[in-house]
CSV table of C-alpha atoms in Angstrom, one decimal:
chain,number,residue,atom,x,y,z
A,1,MET,CA,135.7,-1.5,3.3
A,2,GLU,CA,134.6,-1.9,-0.4
A,3,GLN,CA,136.6,1.2,-1.2
A,4,ILE,CA,140.0,-0.4,-0.4
A,5,ILE,CA,141.9,-1.5,-3.4
A,6,ARG,CA,145.1,-2.6,-1.7
A,7,ILE,CA,146.6,-2.9,1.8
A,8,GLY,CA,150.1,-2.8,3.1
A,9,MET,CA,150.7,-4.9,6.2
A,10,ASP,CA,153.8,-4.6,8.4
A,11,THR,CA,154.2,-7.8,10.3
A,12,SER,CA,155.9,-8.7,13.6
A,13,LYS,CA,155.6,-11.3,16.4
A,14,SER,CA,152.4,-9.9,17.9
A,15,VAL,CA,151.5,-6.5,16.5
A,16,PHE,CA,150.4,-5.9,12.9
A,17,GLN,CA,150.1,-2.4,11.2
A,18,LEU,CA,147.7,-2.0,8.3
A,19,HIS,CA,147.7,0.8,5.7
A,20,GLY,CA,145.0,0.8,3.0
A,21,VAL,CA,144.1,3.1,0.1
A,22,ASN,CA,141.0,3.5,-2.1
A,23,ALA,CA,140.8,3.9,-5.9
A,24,SER,CA,141.7,7.6,-5.6
A,25,GLU,CA,145.0,6.7,-3.7
A,26,GLN,CA,143.6,8.2,-0.5
A,27,PRO,CA,144.4,6.5,2.8
A,28,VAL,CA,141.2,5.0,4.2
A,29,LEU,CA,142.7,2.5,6.6
A,30,ARG,CA,145.3,3.0,9.3
A,31,LYS,CA,144.9,0.4,12.0
A,32,LYS,CA,147.1,-1.6,14.4
A,33,LEU,CA,145.8,-5.1,15.3
A,34,SER,CA,147.0,-8.0,17.4
A,35,ARG,CA,147.8,-11.4,16.0
A,36,ARG,CA,144.3,-12.8,16.8
A,37,GLU,CA,142.5,-9.7,15.6
A,38,ILE,CA,144.4,-9.6,12.2
A,39,VAL,CA,143.0,-13.1,11.3
A,40,LYS,CA,139.4,-12.0,12.1
A,41,PHE,CA,139.9,-8.8,10.2
A,42,PHE,CA,140.9,-10.5,7.0
A,43,GLU,CA,138.3,-13.2,7.3
A,44,LYS,CA,135.6,-10.5,7.2
A,45,THR,CA,137.3,-8.2,4.6
A,46,PRO,CA,136.3,-8.5,1.0
A,47,PRO,CA,139.0,-9.9,-1.3
A,48,THR,CA,141.7,-7.4,-2.0
A,49,THR,CA,145.4,-7.1,-2.7
A,50,VAL,CA,147.8,-7.3,0.3
A,51,ALA,CA,151.5,-6.5,0.4
A,52,LEU,CA,153.9,-8.0,2.9
A,53,GLU,CA,157.6,-7.7,3.4
A,54,ALA,CA,159.4,-11.0,2.6
A,55,CYS,CA,160.7,-11.8,6.0
A,56,GLY,CA,160.3,-14.4,8.7
A,57,GLY,CA,156.8,-15.8,8.8
A,58,SER,CA,155.7,-13.9,5.7
A,59,HIS,CA,155.1,-17.0,3.6
A,60,HIS,CA,152.8,-18.4,6.3
A,61,TRP,CA,150.8,-15.2,6.3
A,62,ALA,CA,150.7,-15.2,2.5
A,63,ARG,CA,149.3,-18.7,2.5
A,64,LEU,CA,146.8,-17.9,5.2
A,65,LEU,CA,145.5,-14.7,3.6
A,66,SER,CA,145.3,-16.4,0.2
A,67,SER,CA,143.0,-19.0,1.8
A,68,PHE,CA,140.7,-16.1,2.6
A,69,GLY,CA,140.5,-15.1,-1.0
A,70,HIS,CA,143.1,-12.2,-0.9
A,71,GLU,CA,145.8,-11.7,-3.5
A,72,VAL,CA,149.1,-11.6,-1.5
A,73,LYS,CA,152.3,-10.0,-2.9
A,74,LEU,CA,155.7,-10.4,-1.1
A,75,ILE,CA,158.2,-7.6,-1.5
A,76,ALA,CA,161.9,-7.9,-0.7
A,77,PRO,CA,162.9,-5.5,2.1
A,78,GLN,CA,165.5,-3.7,0.0
A,79,LEU,CA,162.9,-2.9,-2.6
A,80,ALA,CA,160.4,-1.5,-0.2
A,81,LYS,CA,162.9,0.6,1.8
A,82,PRO,CA,163.1,3.5,-0.7
A,83,TYR,CA,159.4,4.2,-0.3
A,84,VAL,CA,159.7,4.9,3.5
A,85,LYS,CA,159.2,8.7,3.6
A,86,ARG,CA,160.8,9.6,6.9
A,87,GLY,CA,161.6,7.9,10.2
A,88,LYS,CA,161.2,4.2,11.0
A,89,ASN,CA,158.0,2.9,12.5
A,90,ASP,CA,155.4,0.4,11.8
A,91,ALA,CA,152.9,2.9,10.2
A,92,ALA,CA,155.6,4.2,7.8
A,93,ASP,CA,156.7,0.7,6.9
A,94,ALA,CA,153.1,-0.4,6.1
A,95,GLU,CA,152.5,2.8,4.0
A,96,ALA,CA,155.8,2.1,2.1
A,97,LEU,CA,154.7,-1.5,1.3
A,98,CYS,CA,151.3,-0.2,0.1
A,99,GLU,CA,153.1,2.3,-2.2
A,100,ALA,CA,155.7,0.0,-3.4
A,101,MET,CA,153.1,-2.6,-4.4
A,102,SER,CA,151.5,-0.1,-6.8
A,103,ARG,CA,154.7,0.4,-8.9
A,104,PRO,CA,154.3,-1.3,-12.4
A,105,THR,CA,157.9,-2.4,-12.4
A,106,MET,CA,158.0,-3.8,-8.9
A,107,ARG,CA,159.4,-7.3,-8.5
A,108,PHE,CA,157.7,-9.7,-6.1
A,109,VAL,CA,158.8,-12.8,-4.2
A,110,PRO,CA,156.9,-16.0,-5.1
A,111,VAL,CA,155.0,-17.5,-2.1
A,112,LYS,CA,156.5,-20.8,-0.9
A,113,THR,CA,154.3,-23.8,0.0
A,114,ALA,CA,154.6,-25.6,3.3
A,115,ASP,CA,156.5,-28.5,1.6
A,116,GLN,CA,159.0,-26.0,0.2
A,117,GLN,CA,159.4,-24.4,3.6
A,118,ALA,CA,160.1,-27.9,5.1
A,119,ALA,CA,162.7,-28.6,2.5
A,120,LEU,CA,164.4,-25.2,3.2
A,121,MET,CA,164.3,-26.0,6.9
A,122,LEU,CA,166.2,-29.2,6.1
A,123,VAL,CA,168.9,-27.2,4.4
A,124,GLY,CA,169.0,-24.7,7.3
A,125,VAL,CA,169.4,-27.5,9.8
A,126,ARG,CA,172.3,-29.0,7.7
A,127,GLU,CA,174.0,-25.6,7.6
A,128,ARG,CA,173.7,-25.2,11.3
A,129,LEU,CA,175.1,-28.7,12.0
A,130,ILE,CA,178.1,-28.1,9.8
A,131,HIS,CA,178.8,-24.8,11.4
A,132,ASN,CA,178.6,-26.4,14.9
A,133,ARG,CA,180.9,-29.2,13.8
A,134,THR,CA,183.5,-26.8,12.5
A,135,GLN,CA,183.3,-24.7,15.6
A,136,LEU,CA,183.7,-27.8,17.9
A,137,ALA,CA,186.6,-29.1,15.8
A,138,ASN,CA,188.4,-25.8,16.2
A,139,ALA,CA,187.7,-25.8,19.9
A,140,ILE,CA,189.2,-29.3,20.3
A,141,ARG,CA,192.3,-28.3,18.3
A,142,GLY,CA,192.7,-25.1,20.4
A,143,PHE,CA,192.4,-26.9,23.8
A,144,ALA,CA,194.7,-29.7,22.6
A,145,MET,CA,197.4,-27.2,21.6
A,146,GLU,CA,197.4,-25.8,25.1
A,147,PHE,CA,198.8,-29.3,26.1
A,148,GLY,CA,201.3,-29.4,23.2
A,149,VAL,CA,199.2,-31.9,21.2
A,150,VAL,CA,198.7,-30.8,17.5
A,151,ALA,CA,197.2,-32.5,14.5
A,152,ALA,CA,197.3,-32.0,10.7
A,153,LYS,CA,194.7,-30.0,8.9
A,154,GLY,CA,191.4,-31.6,7.9
A,155,MET,CA,188.2,-32.8,9.7
A,156,CYS,CA,189.4,-36.4,9.3
A,157,ARG,CA,192.2,-35.6,11.8
A,158,ILE,CA,189.9,-34.9,14.7
A,159,GLU,CA,189.1,-38.5,15.6
A,160,PRO,CA,192.8,-39.6,15.7
A,161,LEU,CA,193.5,-36.5,17.7
A,162,LEU,CA,190.9,-37.5,20.3
A,163,GLU,CA,192.3,-41.0,20.4
A,164,ARG,CA,195.8,-39.8,21.1
A,165,ILE,CA,194.6,-37.5,23.9
A,166,ALA,CA,192.6,-40.4,25.5
A,167,ALA,CA,195.7,-42.6,25.4
A,168,ASP,CA,198.0,-39.9,26.8
A,169,GLN,CA,198.2,-40.6,30.5
A,170,SER,CA,200.4,-37.5,31.1
A,171,LEU,CA,197.4,-35.2,30.6
A,172,PRO,CA,195.4,-34.3,33.7
A,173,GLU,CA,192.4,-36.5,34.3
A,174,LEU,CA,190.0,-33.5,34.2
A,175,ALA,CA,191.4,-32.5,30.8
A,176,ARG,CA,190.9,-36.1,29.4
A,177,ASP,CA,187.3,-36.2,30.7
A,178,LEU,CA,186.5,-32.9,29.0
A,179,PHE,CA,188.1,-34.0,25.8
A,180,ALA,CA,186.0,-37.2,25.9
A,181,MET,CA,182.9,-35.1,26.4
A,182,HIS,CA,183.8,-33.0,23.4
A,183,GLY,CA,184.5,-36.2,21.4
A,184,GLN,CA,181.1,-37.6,22.1
A,185,GLU,CA,179.5,-34.3,21.1
A,186,TYR,CA,181.5,-34.3,17.9
A,187,ARG,CA,180.4,-37.9,17.0
A,188,ASP,CA,176.8,-37.0,17.7
A,189,LEU,CA,177.1,-34.0,15.3
A,190,LEU,CA,178.6,-36.3,12.6
A,191,ALA,CA,175.7,-38.8,13.1
A,192,GLU,CA,173.1,-36.0,12.9
A,193,THR,CA,174.7,-34.5,9.8
A,194,LYS,CA,174.7,-38.0,8.1
A,195,THR,CA,171.0,-38.3,8.9
A,196,ILE,CA,170.2,-34.9,7.4
A,197,ASP,CA,172.3,-35.7,4.3
A,198,GLU,CA,170.4,-38.9,3.8
A,199,LYS,CA,167.1,-37.0,3.9
A,200,LEU,CA,168.5,-34.4,1.5
A,201,MET,CA,169.6,-37.2,-0.9
A,202,LYS,CA,166.2,-38.8,-0.7
A,203,LEU,CA,164.6,-35.5,-1.8
A,204,HIS,CA,167.2,-35.1,-4.6
A,205,ARG,CA,166.6,-38.6,-6.0
A,206,ALA,CA,162.8,-38.1,-6.0
A,207,ASP,CA,163.0,-35.0,-8.2
A,208,GLU,CA,163.8,-35.5,-11.9
A,209,CYS,CA,164.8,-31.9,-12.5
A,210,SER,CA,167.2,-32.1,-9.5
A,211,LYS,CA,168.9,-35.2,-11.0
A,212,ARG,CA,169.4,-33.4,-14.3
A,213,LEU,CA,170.9,-30.4,-12.6
A,214,ALA,CA,173.3,-32.6,-10.7
A,215,GLU,CA,174.8,-33.7,-14.0
A,216,ILE,CA,176.2,-30.2,-14.6
A,217,PRO,CA,179.9,-30.2,-13.8
A,218,GLY,CA,180.5,-28.4,-10.5
A,219,VAL,CA,176.9,-28.7,-9.2
A,220,GLY,CA,176.4,-32.2,-7.6
A,221,PRO,CA,173.4,-33.4,-5.5
A,222,ILE,CA,173.7,-30.6,-2.8
A,223,GLY,CA,173.9,-27.8,-5.3
A,224,ALA,CA,171.1,-29.3,-7.4
A,225,SER,CA,168.9,-29.6,-4.3
A,226,LEU,CA,169.6,-26.0,-3.3
A,227,LEU,CA,168.8,-24.8,-6.8
A,228,MET,CA,165.4,-26.5,-6.7
A,229,MET,CA,164.6,-25.3,-3.2
A,230,LYS,CA,165.7,-21.7,-3.3
A,231,THR,CA,165.1,-20.7,-7.0
A,232,PRO,CA,161.7,-19.4,-8.1
A,233,ASP,CA,160.2,-20.3,-11.5
A,234,PRO,CA,163.0,-20.0,-14.1
A,235,ARG,CA,160.5,-18.5,-16.5
A,236,MET,CA,160.6,-15.3,-14.3
A,237,PHE,CA,164.1,-14.6,-15.7
A,238,LYS,CA,164.6,-13.4,-19.3
A,239,SER,CA,168.0,-15.1,-19.6
A,240,GLY,CA,170.6,-17.1,-17.9
A,241,ARG,CA,172.5,-13.8,-17.2
A,242,ASP,CA,169.5,-12.4,-15.4
A,243,PHE,CA,169.4,-15.6,-13.3
A,244,ALA,CA,173.1,-15.3,-12.5
A,245,ALA,CA,172.6,-11.7,-11.5
A,246,TRP,CA,169.7,-12.7,-9.2
A,247,ILE,CA,172.1,-15.0,-7.4
A,248,GLY,CA,174.7,-12.2,-7.1
A,249,LEU,CA,177.4,-13.5,-9.5
A,250,THR,CA,177.6,-10.5,-11.8
A,251,PRO,CA,179.8,-7.4,-11.3
A,252,LYS,CA,178.6,-4.2,-9.6
A,253,ASP,CA,177.9,-1.5,-12.1
A,254,HIS,CA,179.3,2.0,-11.2
A,255,SER,CA,179.1,3.4,-14.8
A,256,THR,CA,178.4,7.1,-15.4
A,257,ALA,CA,178.8,9.6,-18.2
A,258,GLY,CA,179.2,6.9,-20.8
A,259,LYS,CA,182.2,5.3,-18.9
A,260,VAL,CA,181.7,1.7,-17.9
A,261,ARG,CA,183.1,0.8,-14.4
A,262,LEU,CA,182.5,-2.7,-13.2
A,263,GLY,CA,183.5,-3.8,-9.7
A,264,ALA,CA,183.3,-6.9,-7.6
A,265,ILE,CA,180.3,-9.2,-7.7
A,266,THR,CA,177.1,-7.8,-6.2
A,267,ARG,CA,176.6,-10.6,-3.6
A,268,ALA,CA,172.9,-10.2,-4.0
A,269,GLY,CA,170.4,-13.0,-3.6
A,270,ASP,CA,170.9,-16.1,-1.5
A,271,GLU,CA,174.3,-16.4,0.2
A,272,LEU,CA,174.2,-20.1,0.7
A,273,LEU,CA,173.2,-20.9,-2.9
A,274,ARG,CA,175.9,-18.5,-4.2
A,275,SER,CA,178.6,-20.0,-2.0
A,276,ILE,CA,177.7,-23.6,-3.0
A,277,LEU,CA,178.0,-22.7,-6.7
A,278,VAL,CA,181.4,-21.0,-6.1
A,279,VAL,CA,182.6,-24.0,-4.0
A,280,GLY,CA,181.6,-26.4,-6.8
A,281,ALA,CA,183.3,-24.3,-9.3
A,282,THR,CA,186.5,-24.1,-7.2
A,283,SER,CA,186.5,-27.9,-6.9
A,284,LEU,CA,186.1,-28.4,-10.6
A,285,LEU,CA,188.8,-25.8,-11.2
A,286,ARG,CA,191.2,-27.7,-9.0
A,287,HIS,CA,190.9,-30.8,-11.1
A,288,VAL,CA,191.3,-28.7,-14.3
A,289,ARG,CA,194.5,-27.2,-13.1
A,290,THR,CA,196.0,-30.6,-12.3
A,291,GLY,CA,195.0,-32.0,-15.6
A,292,ARG,CA,192.6,-34.6,-14.2
A,293,SER,CA,189.3,-33.1,-15.6
A,294,ARG,CA,187.6,-33.8,-18.9
A,295,HIS,CA,185.8,-30.5,-18.6
A,296,ALA,CA,188.8,-28.3,-19.3
A,297,SER,CA,187.4,-26.1,-22.1
A,298,ARG,CA,189.5,-23.7,-24.1
A,299,TRP,CA,187.7,-20.8,-22.5
A,300,LEU,CA,188.5,-22.0,-19.0
A,301,ILE,CA,192.2,-22.7,-19.8
A,302,ASP,CA,192.7,-19.3,-21.4
A,303,LEU,CA,191.0,-17.6,-18.5
A,304,LEU,CA,193.3,-19.4,-16.0
A,305,GLN,CA,196.3,-18.0,-17.9
A,306,ARG,CA,195.0,-14.4,-17.6
A,307,LYS,CA,193.2,-14.3,-14.3
A,308,LYS,CA,193.7,-15.4,-10.7
A,309,PRO,CA,192.1,-18.8,-9.8
A,310,LYS,CA,189.6,-17.3,-7.4
A,311,LEU,CA,188.4,-14.9,-10.0
A,312,VAL,CA,188.1,-17.7,-12.5
A,313,ALA,CA,186.1,-19.8,-10.0
A,314,VAL,CA,183.5,-17.0,-9.7
A,315,ALA,CA,183.3,-16.7,-13.5
A,316,LEU,CA,182.9,-20.4,-13.7
A,317,ALA,CA,180.1,-20.3,-11.1
A,318,ASN,CA,178.4,-17.6,-13.2
A,319,LYS,CA,178.6,-20.0,-16.2
A,320,ILE,CA,177.2,-22.9,-14.1
A,321,ALA,CA,174.3,-20.7,-13.0
A,322,ARG,CA,173.5,-19.8,-16.6
A,323,THR,CA,173.7,-23.5,-17.6
A,324,ALA,CA,171.4,-24.5,-14.7
A,325,TRP,CA,168.8,-21.9,-15.9
């Protein structure tokens, strides 16, 4: 085992595939182990470098293997995929991870701590609650329309709609009972979302950097919290443009033969973080267009005269990301 210089490990729920090479780049380890066996194996193995795909549970394994003295490197799936030679199986994936780790220009995902994972879980729960709330509100509107009862747009119209339905004795009793059940579920979702928002604001107020980020126009407490939770060390990026490109707010490059061809944004990186920045930019832009914002710079006004508002919102989100960096 002293000959192994690095190991690629393909993880799953219960089966783990290992691929290790020696200093001569010759495979000396090809082994499939269970979840219990993998822990015992790395406890006895001398410290080495281990590569894992950055997926579900990978940060837990990175922390565990690091506690055994190993150096763990997480690789994004899209960066490891080109090193899969042929076919798709656990052994080929483990070998690809082992090969990708050896590249001098390979980029790695920073390992998150347990506290960081808990904060990200808070954001994930909030996103799920908001999705369920929107889904339930649309269901209530759809069912009400079947009885000829409609309401104006907006989440604030749901409660008055439920009150109108409850007071309408012309509706069947079964329908009113079902609407009441939906109304109780909707109010429970609102209460749970409020609790999650309070926890998120508590984390935001406890972080000095997050409070500074919230002062950027178009960011706010939610955007600042997401930037703190989902962004690695800013020193990993050479410039603010590199940071904006990491989020996915820069154009796709299709240039060839000396001709520059730029397309839509790449949509790389974290979707939630990117969408929050675009929503914040859209909100700021709405106030600028109505003349109620003190952040109406000459650059922004000139851009609004030449481009569509949605395109300007993405450009403004790019600028917000660079400012945050």
